[in-house]
Amino acid sequence: MSCLGVTAKLPPGDPGLLFKTPILNQTILIKEALLQRERHGGLEGARVATKLYLPFDGANPLEGGRTVFFGQRTFDAGMSELLDLSVDERRKALDFDKMVLRTLDELPTFAPFLLKDKLERAGLTCSPLYFEISDNEWNEIRRYIRDRFRLILDKVVGGHGTAAALERLIDALWDLQDTRALDNLSKAFGLPSLDSAEIFYSWKGVLYFAWEYARVKPRVHDMLRWFLDVPRILPRFAPALRPDVERAMLGLQAQLVTVLRAVEDELGEYEGAFNELFLDGKGSSRFTGFLRRSRTVFNSIGGGVGQLQHAAEIWDELTRGFPRRQANYETILELEVGVGDVVSRARTVN
């Protein structure tokens, strides 16, 4: 999420800026699955972290900058180096901004729907430039999620109230503000009420990623077929270069398939639990099991879908300029670095 880019489009001091600390509005926020060697400084156990990248030159962000992970014990020290926190106003502004970062840190990706939903539920207002999503797309996702809520709730509690009462429960799941209704739903599912808001929010997030994955799946499969098309691509290269090209393409394909299978396994487990309750009438025990681990599933699927989307964007950007996407040797190696960096990061679970 380019706070830097949004800031450039808004007037100085615009109330739509996300942060109160000016330097944070010059950052690029990145969701990053951590490599084992990066698990330090208070981030142990985090699966997807929020990295702040502050370019040395905002006009040329690719030329280098300073990075820090939110949640590191060194985060405050790093901010102290950049800001004079002896000024009370600046310290209060940073405290507010850390609350904003904590809110953002709970997301596995900066998908526009999730970002808008999370900020609205937290009562944080900012420019819509941070989450450019059309009303039509927002409403399509909203209908999909609410329809899935309705199918499950009708099975679990539908026989104990009116249609209007069912709609109120769906509203409660969507808004996640009515703690009494959420606690009652937790009891209906046999879940601890203490974590009800987090559990049901994660369910909502899993449904979003099921919708999003269905949308991006054709593009991801096009990319995978391209990486498998070694017999067609190899003869275009000099014999001395073919081993490097084959290694790069097959290696990336294997890594992408690993991520893809992890996403589809998680989604398949959810669909199995859903069908067992909704279609097969076998009871809610398997679905309740899903809800108990929904936070883990939300992070896992979110991270995986994010990796596949990012990899597909890199692949499309680097190859679409070639006829039939027959990329040259330099582009193959560039793909190996770019896509490889996205998909080779450790996929761990909270």
XYZ file of C-alpha atoms in Angstrom:
350
model
C 0.000 0.000 0.000
C 1.662 3.184 -1.197
C 0.985 5.892 1.369
C 3.625 7.809 -0.557
C 1.549 7.645 -3.735
C -1.676 8.699 -2.021
C 0.066 11.594 -0.266
C 1.327 12.874 -3.623
C -2.266 13.053 -4.895
C -3.647 14.950 -1.886
C -3.078 18.578 -0.815
C -0.599 19.092 2.058
C -2.284 18.499 5.418
C -5.372 16.942 3.825
C -7.621 15.348 6.504
C -7.813 12.234 4.353
C -4.190 11.292 5.082
C -4.001 8.030 7.003
C -1.321 9.065 9.490
C -0.799 12.114 11.663
C 2.984 11.767 11.564
C 4.096 13.275 8.224
C 6.978 10.887 7.657
C 4.654 7.864 7.853
C 2.621 9.332 5.006
C 5.805 9.038 2.890
C 6.079 5.274 3.395
C 5.151 2.233 1.353
C 3.530 -0.475 3.502
C 4.253 -4.066 2.538
C 2.787 -7.315 3.831
C 5.574 -9.826 3.991
C 5.741 -13.469 5.038
C 8.894 -13.712 7.108
C 11.874 -15.877 6.350
C 13.174 -17.792 9.341
C 16.276 -15.647 9.574
C 14.048 -12.544 9.783
C 12.266 -13.800 12.877
C 13.858 -11.496 15.397
C 13.261 -8.343 17.321
C 9.886 -9.328 18.773
C 8.339 -10.799 15.642
C 8.688 -14.457 16.606
C 5.508 -16.331 15.742
C 4.204 -13.709 13.301
C 3.214 -15.245 9.970
C 2.659 -12.128 7.892
C 4.261 -8.915 9.099
C 3.776 -5.278 8.132
C 6.922 -3.720 6.746
C 7.319 0.050 6.436
C 9.584 1.159 3.610
C 10.689 4.798 3.645
C 12.410 5.678 0.343
C 15.440 7.927 0.517
C 14.027 9.712 -2.533
C 10.237 9.736 -2.815
C 10.480 10.512 -6.526
C 12.558 7.354 -7.079
C 11.425 4.794 -4.475
C 13.211 1.904 -6.202
C 16.605 3.468 -5.520
C 16.649 2.375 -1.905
C 15.346 3.366 1.467
C 14.982 2.447 5.113
C 12.817 -0.470 6.234
C 11.417 -1.476 9.594
C 8.852 -4.063 10.622
C 5.998 -2.833 12.753
C 6.064 -4.820 15.981
C 9.833 -4.993 16.259
C 11.266 -3.867 19.559
C 13.395 -1.501 17.490
C 10.376 0.215 15.904
C 10.095 2.898 18.603
C 13.850 3.419 18.583
C 13.770 3.870 14.835
C 10.975 6.419 15.095
C 12.934 8.264 17.768
C 15.825 8.632 15.341
C 13.539 10.161 12.744
C 11.370 12.296 15.036
C 11.909 14.584 18.000
C 9.565 12.820 20.417
C 10.320 15.257 23.215
C 7.567 17.363 21.620
C 4.306 16.252 23.204
C 2.242 16.811 20.065
C 4.520 14.581 17.985
C 4.491 11.850 20.613
C 0.685 11.859 20.734
C 0.531 11.792 16.946
C 2.822 8.765 16.860
C 0.729 6.992 19.513
C -2.322 7.476 17.310
C -0.430 6.234 14.271
C 0.724 3.117 16.125
C -2.940 2.359 16.791
C -3.584 2.681 13.037
C -0.629 0.379 12.305
C -1.888 -2.187 14.834
C -5.208 -2.191 13.000
C -3.494 -2.687 9.651
C -1.180 -5.321 11.109
C -4.179 -7.577 11.780
C -4.747 -7.995 8.033
C -2.900 -10.666 6.025
C -3.005 -8.465 2.894
C -3.922 -4.918 1.907
C -6.708 -6.101 -0.397
C -8.951 -3.049 -0.964
C -12.108 -4.723 0.373
C -10.429 -5.903 3.576
C -8.673 -2.587 4.078
C -11.840 -0.526 3.675
C -13.845 -2.875 5.886
C -11.175 -2.934 8.611
C -10.726 0.842 8.724
C -14.467 1.500 8.773
C -15.028 -0.965 11.615
C -12.178 0.671 13.552
C -13.803 4.077 13.091
C -10.834 5.384 11.077
C -11.584 7.760 8.214
C -9.207 8.385 5.342
C -9.186 9.112 1.637
C -10.725 6.374 -0.555
C -7.514 6.533 -2.594
C -6.043 4.080 -0.062
C -8.525 1.377 -1.054
C -9.763 2.039 -4.550
C -12.724 -0.309 -4.932
C -15.864 0.417 -6.935
C -19.306 0.400 -5.366
C -20.278 -2.435 -7.694
C -17.365 -4.624 -6.553
C -17.974 -3.785 -2.891
C -21.655 -4.686 -3.212
C -20.877 -7.894 -5.104
C -18.522 -9.065 -2.349
C -20.986 -7.977 0.326
C -23.806 -9.986 -1.270
C -21.610 -13.059 -1.608
C -20.510 -12.996 2.035
C -23.968 -12.250 3.423
C -25.523 -15.017 1.303
C -23.025 -17.517 2.692
C -23.719 -16.287 6.212
C -27.443 -16.736 5.580
C -27.126 -20.335 4.410
C -25.198 -21.403 7.507
C -27.210 -19.399 10.043
C -30.469 -20.717 8.630
C -29.225 -24.240 9.346
C -27.925 -23.454 12.811
C -30.516 -21.040 14.240
C -33.120 -20.590 11.482
C -35.742 -22.682 13.208
C -35.693 -20.541 16.345
C -36.908 -17.190 15.047
C -38.385 -15.119 12.246
C -36.830 -14.207 8.928
C -36.321 -10.701 10.294
C -34.431 -12.113 13.271
C -32.217 -14.087 10.899
C -31.414 -10.908 8.959
C -30.477 -9.168 12.216
C -28.017 -11.973 12.951
C -26.526 -11.575 9.475
C -26.199 -7.838 10.134
C -24.450 -8.647 13.410
C -21.958 -10.886 11.620
C -21.328 -8.278 8.955
C -20.913 -5.307 11.321
C -19.381 -7.212 14.268
C -20.600 -4.512 16.662
C -23.453 -6.250 18.508
C -21.500 -8.184 21.143
C -24.633 -9.739 22.640
C -25.712 -11.180 19.304
C -22.187 -12.431 18.611
C -22.010 -14.092 22.021
C -25.339 -15.820 21.348
C -24.043 -17.040 17.991
C -20.918 -18.341 19.678
C -23.071 -20.351 22.068
C -25.104 -21.735 19.151
C -21.887 -22.973 17.541
C -20.439 -24.178 20.844
C -17.631 -21.598 20.736
C -16.083 -19.500 23.521
C -17.774 -16.089 23.548
C -14.507 -14.392 24.575
C -13.130 -14.575 21.038
C -16.401 -14.321 19.132
C -15.656 -11.072 17.250
C -12.244 -12.306 16.084
C -13.606 -15.720 15.098
C -16.481 -14.327 13.056
C -14.316 -11.623 11.483
C -11.916 -14.337 10.352
C -14.825 -16.304 8.865
C -15.806 -13.178 6.955
C -12.209 -12.838 5.761
C -12.068 -16.456 4.574
C -15.256 -15.889 2.572
C -13.711 -12.814 0.981
C -10.623 -14.764 -0.069
C -12.816 -17.566 -1.468
C -14.493 -14.922 -3.664
C -11.175 -13.306 -4.583
C -9.461 -16.590 -5.404
C -12.285 -17.565 -7.764
C -11.728 -14.229 -9.514
C -7.942 -14.524 -9.928
C -7.726 -18.299 -10.456
C -7.874 -18.172 -14.304
C -4.949 -15.728 -14.428
C -2.934 -17.811 -11.959
C -3.546 -20.951 -14.032
C -2.462 -19.122 -17.201
C 0.791 -18.288 -15.432
C 1.303 -21.879 -14.297
C 0.708 -23.229 -17.800
C 3.295 -20.776 -19.111
C 5.899 -21.983 -16.630
C 5.159 -25.591 -17.671
C 5.563 -24.809 -21.357
C 9.296 -25.538 -21.317
C 9.319 -27.709 -24.486
C 8.007 -24.792 -26.554
C 10.202 -22.135 -24.995
C 13.580 -23.906 -24.668
C 14.391 -24.272 -28.404
C 14.389 -20.478 -28.711
C 17.535 -20.287 -26.592
C 21.128 -21.190 -27.364
C 22.034 -24.664 -26.040
C 24.365 -23.175 -23.423
C 21.497 -21.155 -21.922
C 18.851 -23.877 -21.878
C 19.799 -25.476 -18.530
C 19.418 -22.126 -16.733
C 16.083 -21.424 -18.410
C 14.716 -24.896 -17.664
C 15.884 -24.734 -14.036
C 14.314 -21.319 -13.528
C 10.969 -22.146 -15.112
C 10.453 -25.554 -13.535
C 11.697 -24.333 -10.163
C 9.262 -21.422 -10.135
C 6.434 -23.663 -11.310
C 7.066 -26.068 -8.419
C 7.066 -23.223 -5.889
C 3.862 -21.760 -7.312
C 2.136 -25.134 -7.222
C 3.092 -25.520 -3.549
C 1.412 -22.217 -2.693
C -1.580 -22.994 -4.916
C -2.156 -26.392 -3.308
C -1.943 -24.908 0.184
C -4.627 -22.334 -0.708
C -6.870 -24.883 -2.398
C -6.474 -27.363 0.457
C -7.608 -24.744 2.979
C -10.511 -23.623 0.793
C -11.427 -27.233 0.139
C -11.519 -27.944 3.876
C -13.816 -24.954 4.386
C -16.112 -26.012 1.534
C -16.189 -29.536 2.921
C -17.267 -28.259 6.340
C -19.840 -25.967 4.709
C -21.307 -28.748 2.559
C -21.390 -31.186 5.453
C -23.600 -28.776 7.363
C -25.603 -27.113 4.591
C -26.006 -29.854 1.957
C -25.493 -33.168 3.751
C -27.202 -32.313 7.040
C -24.489 -34.039 9.073
C -24.450 -31.451 11.843
C -22.229 -28.509 12.648
C -19.267 -30.189 14.368
C -16.919 -29.941 11.367
C -17.973 -26.355 10.654
C -17.457 -25.467 14.300
C -13.973 -26.921 14.006
C -13.337 -24.578 11.099
C -14.538 -21.603 13.127
C -12.202 -22.515 15.987
C -9.210 -22.262 13.663
C -10.634 -19.564 11.403
C -7.978 -17.005 12.331
C -5.220 -19.361 11.222
C -7.120 -20.223 8.036
C -7.726 -16.522 7.314
C -4.015 -15.711 7.591
C -2.931 -18.795 5.639
C -5.332 -18.332 2.728
C -4.806 -14.576 2.713
C -1.048 -14.922 2.551
C -1.256 -17.555 -0.174
C -3.732 -15.683 -2.353
C -1.622 -12.548 -1.919
C 1.498 -14.419 -3.052
C -0.253 -15.824 -6.124
C -1.706 -12.438 -7.075
C 1.654 -10.706 -6.699
C 3.453 -13.419 -8.669
C 0.873 -13.204 -11.474
C 1.242 -9.420 -11.629
C 5.038 -9.711 -11.968
C 4.728 -12.441 -14.607
C 2.181 -10.450 -16.619
C 4.177 -7.226 -16.427
C 7.435 -8.867 -17.555
C 6.099 -11.128 -20.327
C 3.118 -9.426 -21.944
C 5.321 -7.310 -24.228
C 6.669 -10.402 -26.001
C 4.750 -12.131 -28.827
C 3.014 -15.166 -27.308
C 4.874 -14.240 -24.104
C 8.080 -15.773 -25.475
C 10.361 -13.916 -23.070
C 14.081 -13.514 -23.595
C 16.852 -14.904 -21.376
C 17.219 -11.760 -19.262
C 13.473 -11.707 -18.537
C 13.496 -15.375 -17.498
C 16.212 -14.609 -14.958
C 14.327 -11.514 -13.811
C 11.251 -13.685 -13.263
C 13.330 -16.150 -11.275
C 14.324 -13.367 -8.894
C 11.019 -11.460 -8.743
C 8.524 -14.312 -8.632
C 10.914 -16.482 -6.651
C 11.204 -13.848 -3.931
C 7.411 -13.680 -3.645
C 6.674 -17.411 -3.448
C 9.754 -18.822 -1.724
C 9.174 -17.148 1.628
C 8.381 -19.432 4.540
C 4.658 -20.138 4.991
C 4.228 -20.595 8.719
C 1.126 -20.670 10.872
C 0.305 -18.503 13.900
